[in-house]
CSV table of C-alpha atoms and ligand atoms in Angstrom, one decimal:
chain,number,residue,atom,x,y,z
A,1,MET,CA,0.0,0.0,0.0
A,2,LEU,CA,1.2,3.5,-0.9
A,3,ILE,CA,0.2,6.0,1.8
A,4,LEU,CA,0.5,9.8,1.7
A,5,GLY,CA,1.1,11.3,5.2
A,6,LEU,CA,0.3,15.0,6.1
A,7,GLU,CA,1.5,16.6,9.4
A,8,THR,CA,0.2,20.1,10.2
A,9,SER,CA,-0.4,20.0,14.0
A,10,CYS,CA,1.8,22.8,15.0
A,11,ASP,CA,4.5,24.8,13.2
A,12,GLU,CA,5.9,22.3,10.7
A,13,THR,CA,4.3,21.3,7.4
A,14,GLY,CA,5.4,17.7,6.8
A,15,VAL,CA,4.4,15.5,3.8
A,16,ALA,CA,5.7,12.0,3.0
A,17,LEU,CA,5.0,8.9,1.0
A,18,TYR,CA,5.4,5.5,2.7
A,19,ASP,CA,5.0,2.2,1.0
A,20,THR,CA,4.3,-0.8,3.2
A,21,GLY,CA,6.5,-2.9,0.9
A,22,ARG,CA,9.3,-0.5,0.0
A,23,GLY,CA,9.4,1.8,3.0
A,24,LEU,CA,9.7,5.5,2.9
A,25,LEU,CA,9.8,6.8,-0.7
A,26,ALA,CA,10.0,10.6,-0.2
A,27,HIS,CA,9.4,13.2,2.4
A,28,ALA,CA,9.5,17.0,2.6
A,29,LEU,CA,9.3,19.4,5.5
A,30,PHE,CA,8.8,23.1,5.9
A,31,SER,CA,9.6,24.6,9.3
A,32,GLN,CA,7.8,27.8,10.3
A,33,VAL,CA,10.4,28.6,13.0
A,34,ASP,CA,11.5,31.9,11.3
A,35,ILE,CA,7.8,33.1,11.1
A,36,HIS,CA,7.2,32.6,14.8
A,37,VAL,CA,10.7,33.5,16.2
A,38,GLU,CA,9.9,37.2,16.7
A,39,TYR,CA,6.9,36.3,18.8
A,40,GLY,CA,8.8,34.0,21.1
A,41,GLY,CA,6.4,31.1,20.4
A,42,VAL,CA,4.0,29.7,17.9
A,43,VAL,CA,1.2,32.1,16.7
A,44,PRO,CA,-1.7,29.8,15.9
A,45,GLU,CA,-3.3,31.9,13.2
A,46,LEU,CA,0.0,32.4,11.4
A,47,ALA,CA,0.7,28.7,11.6
A,48,SER,CA,-2.6,27.8,9.9
A,49,ARG,CA,-2.1,30.3,7.1
A,50,ASP,CA,1.3,29.0,6.3
A,51,HIS,CA,0.2,25.4,6.3
A,52,VAL,CA,-2.3,26.5,3.6
A,53,ARG,CA,0.5,28.0,1.6
A,54,LYS,CA,3.0,25.1,1.9
A,55,ALA,CA,1.0,21.9,1.9
A,56,LEU,CA,0.2,21.5,-1.8
A,57,PRO,CA,3.7,22.6,-3.1
A,58,LEU,CA,5.2,20.0,-0.7
A,59,LEU,CA,2.8,17.4,-1.8
A,60,ARG,CA,3.7,18.0,-5.5
A,61,GLN,CA,7.4,17.8,-4.5
A,62,VAL,CA,7.1,14.4,-2.8
A,63,LEU,CA,5.1,12.9,-5.6
A,64,ASP,CA,7.8,14.2,-8.1
A,65,ASP,CA,10.7,12.9,-5.9
A,66,ALA,CA,9.1,9.5,-5.6
A,67,GLY,CA,8.1,9.4,-9.3
A,68,CYS,CA,4.5,8.7,-8.2
A,69,SER,CA,1.1,10.1,-9.3
A,70,PRO,CA,-2.1,10.5,-7.3
A,71,GLN,CA,-3.4,7.3,-9.1
A,72,ASP,CA,-0.8,5.3,-7.3
A,73,LEU,CA,-2.0,6.2,-3.8
A,74,ASP,CA,-4.0,3.8,-1.7
A,75,GLY,CA,-4.8,6.1,1.2
A,76,ILE,CA,-4.1,9.4,3.0
A,77,ALA,CA,-3.1,9.7,6.6
A,78,TYR,CA,-3.2,13.1,8.4
A,79,THR,CA,-2.6,14.3,11.9
A,80,ALA,CA,-6.0,14.6,13.6
A,81,GLY,CA,-4.7,15.8,16.9
A,82,PRO,CA,-3.6,16.7,19.5
A,83,GLY,CA,-2.4,20.2,18.3
A,84,LEU,CA,-3.6,23.6,17.3
A,85,VAL,CA,-7.1,23.4,16.0
A,86,GLY,CA,-6.7,25.7,13.0
A,87,ALA,CA,-3.5,24.0,11.9
A,88,LEU,CA,-5.0,20.6,12.3
A,89,MET,CA,-8.0,21.6,10.2
A,90,VAL,CA,-5.8,22.6,7.3
A,91,GLY,CA,-4.3,19.1,7.1
A,92,ALA,CA,-7.6,17.3,7.8
A,93,THR,CA,-9.5,19.3,5.2
A,94,LEU,CA,-6.8,18.8,2.5
A,95,ALA,CA,-6.5,15.1,3.3
A,96,GLN,CA,-10.3,14.5,3.3
A,97,SER,CA,-10.8,16.5,0.1
A,98,LEU,CA,-8.1,14.8,-1.8
A,99,ALA,CA,-9.2,11.4,-0.6
A,100,TRP,CA,-12.8,12.1,-1.8
A,101,ALA,CA,-11.6,13.4,-5.1
A,102,TRP,CA,-9.2,10.5,-5.7
A,103,GLY,CA,-11.6,7.8,-4.3
A,104,ILE,CA,-9.3,6.5,-1.6
A,105,PRO,CA,-9.7,6.3,2.2
A,106,ALA,CA,-8.4,9.0,4.6
A,107,LEU,CA,-7.5,8.4,8.2
A,108,GLY,CA,-6.8,10.8,11.1
A,109,VAL,CA,-3.7,9.7,13.1
A,110,HIS,CA,-2.7,10.6,16.7
A,111,HIS,CA,0.3,12.9,16.5
A,112,MET,CA,2.0,11.1,19.5
A,113,GLU,CA,1.4,7.7,17.9
A,114,GLY,CA,3.4,9.1,15.0
A,115,HIS,CA,6.3,10.1,17.2
A,116,LEU,CA,6.1,6.7,19.1
A,117,LEU,CA,6.4,4.7,15.8
A,118,ALA,CA,9.0,7.0,14.2
A,119,PRO,CA,11.9,4.6,15.1
A,120,MET,CA,10.1,2.0,12.9
A,121,LEU,CA,11.3,4.1,9.9
A,122,GLU,CA,14.9,3.1,10.6
A,123,GLU,CA,16.6,0.0,9.2
A,124,GLU,CA,17.2,-1.4,12.6
A,125,ARG,CA,13.8,-1.4,14.3
A,126,PRO,CA,12.7,-2.2,17.9
A,127,GLU,CA,10.5,-5.3,18.4
A,128,PHE,CA,7.3,-5.2,20.4
A,129,PRO,CA,6.8,-5.0,23.3
A,130,PHE,CA,8.9,-2.0,24.4
A,131,VAL,CA,8.7,1.0,26.6
A,132,ALA,CA,8.6,4.4,24.9
A,133,LEU,CA,9.6,7.7,26.3
A,134,LEU,CA,7.8,10.5,24.4
A,135,VAL,CA,9.4,13.8,25.0
A,136,SER,CA,8.2,16.8,23.0
A,137,GLY,CA,7.1,20.4,23.5
A,138,GLY,CA,3.6,19.2,24.6
A,139,HIS,CA,4.2,15.8,26.1
A,140,THR,CA,6.5,13.9,28.5
A,141,GLN,CA,5.1,10.3,28.8
A,142,LEU,CA,6.3,6.8,29.4
A,143,VAL,CA,4.2,4.3,27.5
A,144,ARG,CA,4.2,0.5,27.3
A,145,VAL,CA,3.8,-0.5,23.7
A,146,ASP,CA,2.6,-4.1,23.0
A,147,GLY,CA,1.7,-3.4,19.3
A,148,ILE,CA,0.1,-0.9,17.0
A,149,GLY,CA,-2.7,0.7,19.0
A,150,GLU,CA,-1.8,-1.3,22.2
A,151,TYR,CA,-0.5,1.5,24.5
A,152,ARG,CA,-0.6,1.7,28.3
A,153,LEU,CA,0.4,5.0,30.0
A,154,LEU,CA,3.0,4.3,32.7
A,155,GLY,CA,3.7,7.8,33.8
A,156,GLU,CA,3.7,11.4,32.6
A,157,SER,CA,4.5,15.0,33.5
A,158,LEU,CA,2.2,16.4,36.1
A,159,ASP,CA,2.9,19.9,34.9
A,160,ASP,CA,5.3,21.2,32.1
A,161,ALA,CA,6.5,18.9,29.3
A,162,ALA,CA,10.3,18.5,29.1
A,163,GLY,CA,10.4,20.4,25.8
A,164,GLU,CA,8.3,23.2,27.3
A,165,ALA,CA,10.7,23.4,30.2
A,166,PHE,CA,13.6,23.7,27.7
A,167,ASP,CA,11.8,26.4,25.8
A,168,LYS,CA,11.0,28.4,29.0
A,169,ALA,CA,14.5,28.1,30.4
A,170,ALA,CA,15.8,29.3,27.0
A,171,LYS,CA,13.6,32.3,27.2
A,172,MET,CA,14.9,33.2,30.6
A,173,LEU,CA,18.4,33.1,29.1
A,174,GLY,CA,17.3,35.3,26.3
A,175,LEU,CA,17.6,32.5,23.7
A,176,PRO,CA,15.2,32.3,20.7
A,177,TYR,CA,12.3,29.8,20.3
A,178,PRO,CA,12.4,26.8,20.2
A,179,GLY,CA,14.9,26.8,23.0
A,180,GLY,CA,15.9,23.1,23.3
A,181,PRO,CA,18.7,23.1,20.6
A,182,HIS,CA,20.0,26.5,21.9
A,183,ILE,CA,20.2,25.3,25.5
A,184,ALA,CA,22.0,22.2,24.2
A,185,ARG,CA,24.5,24.2,22.3
A,186,LEU,CA,25.3,26.5,25.3
A,187,ALA,CA,25.5,23.6,27.6
A,188,GLU,CA,28.4,22.2,25.7
A,189,SER,CA,30.6,25.1,27.0
A,190,GLY,CA,29.1,25.0,30.5
A,191,ASP,CA,30.9,24.1,33.7
A,192,PRO,CA,29.1,21.0,35.1
A,193,GLY,CA,30.4,21.6,38.6
A,194,ARG,CA,29.2,25.2,39.1
A,195,PHE,CA,25.4,24.8,39.7
A,196,ASP,CA,23.5,21.8,41.1
A,197,PHE,CA,19.9,21.9,39.9
A,198,PRO,CA,17.3,19.6,41.6
A,199,ARG,CA,16.3,16.4,40.0
A,200,PRO,CA,12.5,16.6,40.4
A,201,MET,CA,10.6,13.6,41.8
A,202,ILE,CA,13.4,11.0,41.5
A,203,ASN,CA,13.1,10.0,45.1
A,204,ARG,CA,9.4,9.4,44.9
A,205,PRO,CA,8.2,6.0,43.7
A,206,GLY,CA,6.4,5.8,40.3
A,207,LEU,CA,7.0,7.1,36.8
A,208,ASP,CA,5.5,10.6,36.8
A,209,PHE,CA,7.6,13.7,36.1
A,210,SER,CA,7.4,17.3,37.2
A,211,PHE,CA,9.4,20.1,35.5
A,212,SER,CA,7.8,23.3,36.9
A,213,GLY,CA,10.1,23.4,40.0
A,214,LEU,CA,13.1,23.2,37.8
A,215,LYS,CA,11.8,26.2,35.8
A,216,THR,CA,11.5,28.3,39.0
A,217,PHE,CA,15.0,27.1,40.1
A,218,THR,CA,16.4,28.3,36.8
A,219,LEU,CA,14.7,31.7,37.1
A,220,ASN,CA,16.1,32.2,40.6
A,221,THR,CA,19.6,31.2,39.4
A,222,VAL,CA,19.4,33.6,36.4
A,223,ASN,CA,18.3,36.4,38.8
A,224,ASP,CA,21.1,35.7,41.3
A,225,CYS,CA,23.7,35.9,38.5
A,226,ARG,CA,22.1,39.2,37.2
A,227,ARG,CA,22.3,40.7,40.7
A,228,ASP,CA,25.9,39.7,41.3
A,229,SER,CA,27.7,40.7,38.1
A,230,GLY,CA,25.2,40.9,35.3
A,231,LEU,CA,24.4,37.7,33.4
A,232,THR,CA,27.6,36.8,31.5
A,233,GLN,CA,27.8,34.4,28.5
A,234,GLN,CA,29.7,32.0,30.8
A,235,ASP,CA,26.8,32.2,33.4
A,236,LYS,CA,24.4,31.3,30.6
A,237,CYS,CA,26.4,28.3,29.5
A,238,ASP,CA,26.8,27.1,33.1
A,239,ILE,CA,23.0,27.5,33.8
A,240,ALA,CA,22.2,25.7,30.5
A,241,ARG,CA,24.5,22.9,31.4
A,242,ALA,CA,23.0,22.5,34.9
A,243,PHE,CA,19.5,22.7,33.6
A,244,GLU,CA,20.1,20.1,30.8
A,245,GLU,CA,21.9,17.8,33.3
A,246,ALA,CA,18.9,17.9,35.6
A,247,VAL,CA,16.3,17.1,32.9
A,248,VAL,CA,18.5,14.4,31.3
A,249,ALA,CA,19.3,12.8,34.7
A,250,THR,CA,15.6,12.7,35.6
A,251,LEU,CA,14.5,11.2,32.3
A,252,VAL,CA,17.3,8.6,32.4
A,253,ILE,CA,16.3,7.5,36.0
A,254,LYS,CA,12.6,7.1,35.1
A,255,CYS,CA,13.3,5.3,31.8
A,256,ARG,CA,15.5,2.7,33.7
A,257,ARG,CA,12.8,2.4,36.3
A,258,ALA,CA,10.1,1.8,33.7
A,259,LEU,CA,12.1,-0.9,32.0
A,260,GLU,CA,12.8,-2.7,35.3
A,261,GLN,CA,9.1,-2.4,36.3
A,262,GLU,CA,7.8,-3.8,33.1
A,263,GLY,CA,10.6,-6.4,32.8
A,264,LEU,CA,11.4,-5.3,29.2
A,265,PRO,CA,14.9,-4.8,27.5
A,266,THR,CA,13.9,-2.3,24.9
A,267,LEU,CA,13.4,1.5,25.1
A,268,VAL,CA,12.3,3.7,22.3
A,269,ILE,CA,12.7,7.5,22.6
A,270,ALA,CA,10.9,9.9,20.4
A,271,GLY,CA,9.6,13.5,20.1
A,272,GLY,CA,11.6,16.7,19.7
A,273,VAL,CA,13.7,16.4,22.9
A,274,SER,CA,14.9,13.0,21.8
A,275,ALA,CA,17.2,14.9,19.4
A,276,ASN,CA,19.2,15.9,22.5
A,277,ARG,CA,22.7,14.4,22.2
A,278,ASN,CA,23.4,14.4,25.9
A,279,LEU,CA,20.1,12.5,26.6
A,280,ARG,CA,21.0,9.9,23.9
A,281,GLY,CA,24.5,9.3,25.2
A,282,ARG,CA,23.4,9.1,28.9
A,283,LEU,CA,20.5,6.7,28.1
A,284,GLN,CA,22.8,4.5,26.1
A,285,THR,CA,25.3,4.2,29.0
A,286,ALA,CA,22.7,3.7,31.7
A,287,LEU,CA,20.7,1.1,29.8
A,288,ALA,CA,23.8,-0.9,28.7
A,289,LYS,CA,24.4,-1.5,32.5
A,290,ILE,CA,21.0,-3.3,32.8
A,291,GLY,CA,21.4,-5.1,29.4
A,292,ALA,CA,18.8,-3.0,27.7
A,293,ARG,CA,18.9,-1.2,24.4
A,294,VAL,CA,17.6,2.1,23.2
A,295,PHE,CA,16.2,2.9,19.8
A,296,TYR,CA,15.8,6.4,18.3
A,297,PRO,CA,14.4,7.9,15.2
A,298,ALA,CA,16.9,9.6,12.8
A,299,PRO,CA,17.4,13.2,14.0
A,300,GLU,CA,15.2,14.5,11.2
A,301,PHE,CA,12.3,12.3,12.4
A,302,CYS,CA,12.6,13.3,16.1
A,303,THR,CA,10.8,16.6,15.6
A,304,ASP,CA,7.5,16.9,13.8
A,305,ASN,CA,7.5,15.4,10.3
A,306,GLY,CA,5.2,13.8,7.7
A,307,ALA,CA,7.0,10.4,7.5
A,308,MET,CA,5.9,9.3,11.0
A,309,ILE,CA,2.3,10.1,10.2
A,310,ALA,CA,2.5,8.3,6.8
A,311,TYR,CA,4.0,5.3,8.7
A,312,ALA,CA,1.5,5.2,11.5
A,313,GLY,CA,-1.4,5.7,9.1
A,314,ALA,CA,-0.1,3.0,6.7
A,315,GLN,CA,-0.2,0.4,9.6
A,316,ARG,CA,-3.8,1.3,10.4
A,317,LEU,CA,-5.1,1.7,6.8
A,318,HIS,CA,-3.4,-1.6,6.0
A,319,ALA,CA,-5.5,-3.1,8.9
A,320,GLY,CA,-8.6,-1.8,7.2
A,321,GLN,CA,-9.2,1.3,9.4
A,322,GLN,CA,-10.5,4.5,7.9
A,323,ASP,CA,-12.3,7.7,8.8
A,324,THR,CA,-16.0,7.8,9.4
A,325,PRO,CA,-17.8,10.4,7.2
A,326,THR,CA,-18.1,12.7,10.3
A,327,ALA,CA,-14.4,12.4,11.4
A,328,THR,CA,-13.0,15.6,12.6
A,329,VAL,CA,-9.9,17.0,14.3
A,330,ARG,CA,-9.2,16.6,18.0
A,331,PRO,CA,-7.1,19.4,19.4
A,332,ARG,CA,-7.1,17.6,22.8
A,333,TRP,CA,-6.8,13.8,22.4
A,334,PRO,CA,-5.5,11.4,25.0
A,335,MET,CA,-3.6,8.6,23.4
B,1,LIG,O1,8.1,16.9,18.8
B,1,LIG,P1,8.3,18.4,18.6
B,1,LIG,O2,9.0,18.8,17.3
B,1,LIG,O3,7.0,19.2,18.6
B,1,LIG,C1,6.0,18.9,19.5
B,1,LIG,O4,5.1,18.0,19.2
B,1,LIG,O5,6.0,19.5,20.6
B,1,LIG,O6,9.1,18.9,19.8
B,1,LIG,C2,9.5,20.2,19.9
B,1,LIG,C3,10.3,20.4,21.3
B,1,LIG,C4,10.6,21.8,21.6
B,1,LIG,O7,10.2,22.1,22.9
B,1,LIG,C5,12.1,21.9,21.4
B,1,LIG,O8,12.7,22.9,22.3
B,1,LIG,C6,12.6,20.5,21.8
B,1,LIG,O9,11.5,19.7,21.2
B,1,LIG,N1,13.9,20.2,21.3
B,1,LIG,C7,15.0,19.9,22.0
B,1,LIG,C8,16.0,19.6,21.1
B,1,LIG,N2,15.6,19.8,19.9
B,1,LIG,C9,14.2,20.1,20.0
B,1,LIG,N3,15.1,19.9,23.4
B,1,LIG,C10,16.3,19.6,23.8
B,1,LIG,N4,17.4,19.4,23.1
B,1,LIG,C11,17.3,19.4,21.7
B,1,LIG,N5,18.4,19.1,21.0
B,2,LIG,ZN1,5.5,16.5,17.9
């Protein structure tokens, strides 16, 4: 089956073609980061308008790249939620209109299921069952995955998502949105011994997270530095380092605990924060000690993209699922 995937849930327009026999044939992405950067975050109305502008040109591009025509398609998968309602509507309306015009099924896919299955796009794929750590701008969740659609939530953030905490800490340091990659870059030149940030909730049993206290701690540290000698570039690097260390250490501890609790040897990590190199390295080392392995998507498929939606949709369309005539988007949609 040849499936077209459309991702428009936030500030990235992603389009991809996935074939259940041949794998990923083509994908294209347009990131709106430059449009939103001056506002310090995503402006929903601007996001929707730009998806309208980019979706069809990207669709033409992937069809050309793969040497396919609309007649070759067997279905269209789009992100139905969670996300920004207007942005989701653009992808859903386009997918449903094209599916109707071309006489093929459409299917709304859960954005986080897309992230969760993104490592399946790699040559070396994890086998079910596994534990997945989903870490994005909107979610921090540990999920037990027994198969497609068989998900059990093991723990999640009780307040801010890890990516959101990265973005907020970055803002305090005067860094642009999205802040995760900027914090990671500064952290490389930071002194690991200067500040010791708290590791939230690691001493409590269970698999939930909390990142809002870390945010307050960061703000207090920034203000202390400002008061002492003005916030220098080295202060920023040291704070970024301590902040990243605290988030990474917390995530690593909970992942290890989740694998031990479930008696599973495989961890999958996905979502924008899974692009963090420090997190990847530390997980690899910590899990090797308990004989477990970690699988990641390629860096380009860690953040939002059309390929993960095409893949997730292909599995479900292949199993015979499709939208009902009244299907609509779900800005809030628990997985
Ligand atoms: O999955 P994603 O692209 O969009 C959502 O569905 O939220 O994740 C975006 C998040 C942002 O918060 C961004 O700051 C964070 O992922 N991020 C990172 C890194 N790259 C992206 N956080 C830490 N380190 C990175 N290298
Ligand atoms: Zn995402």
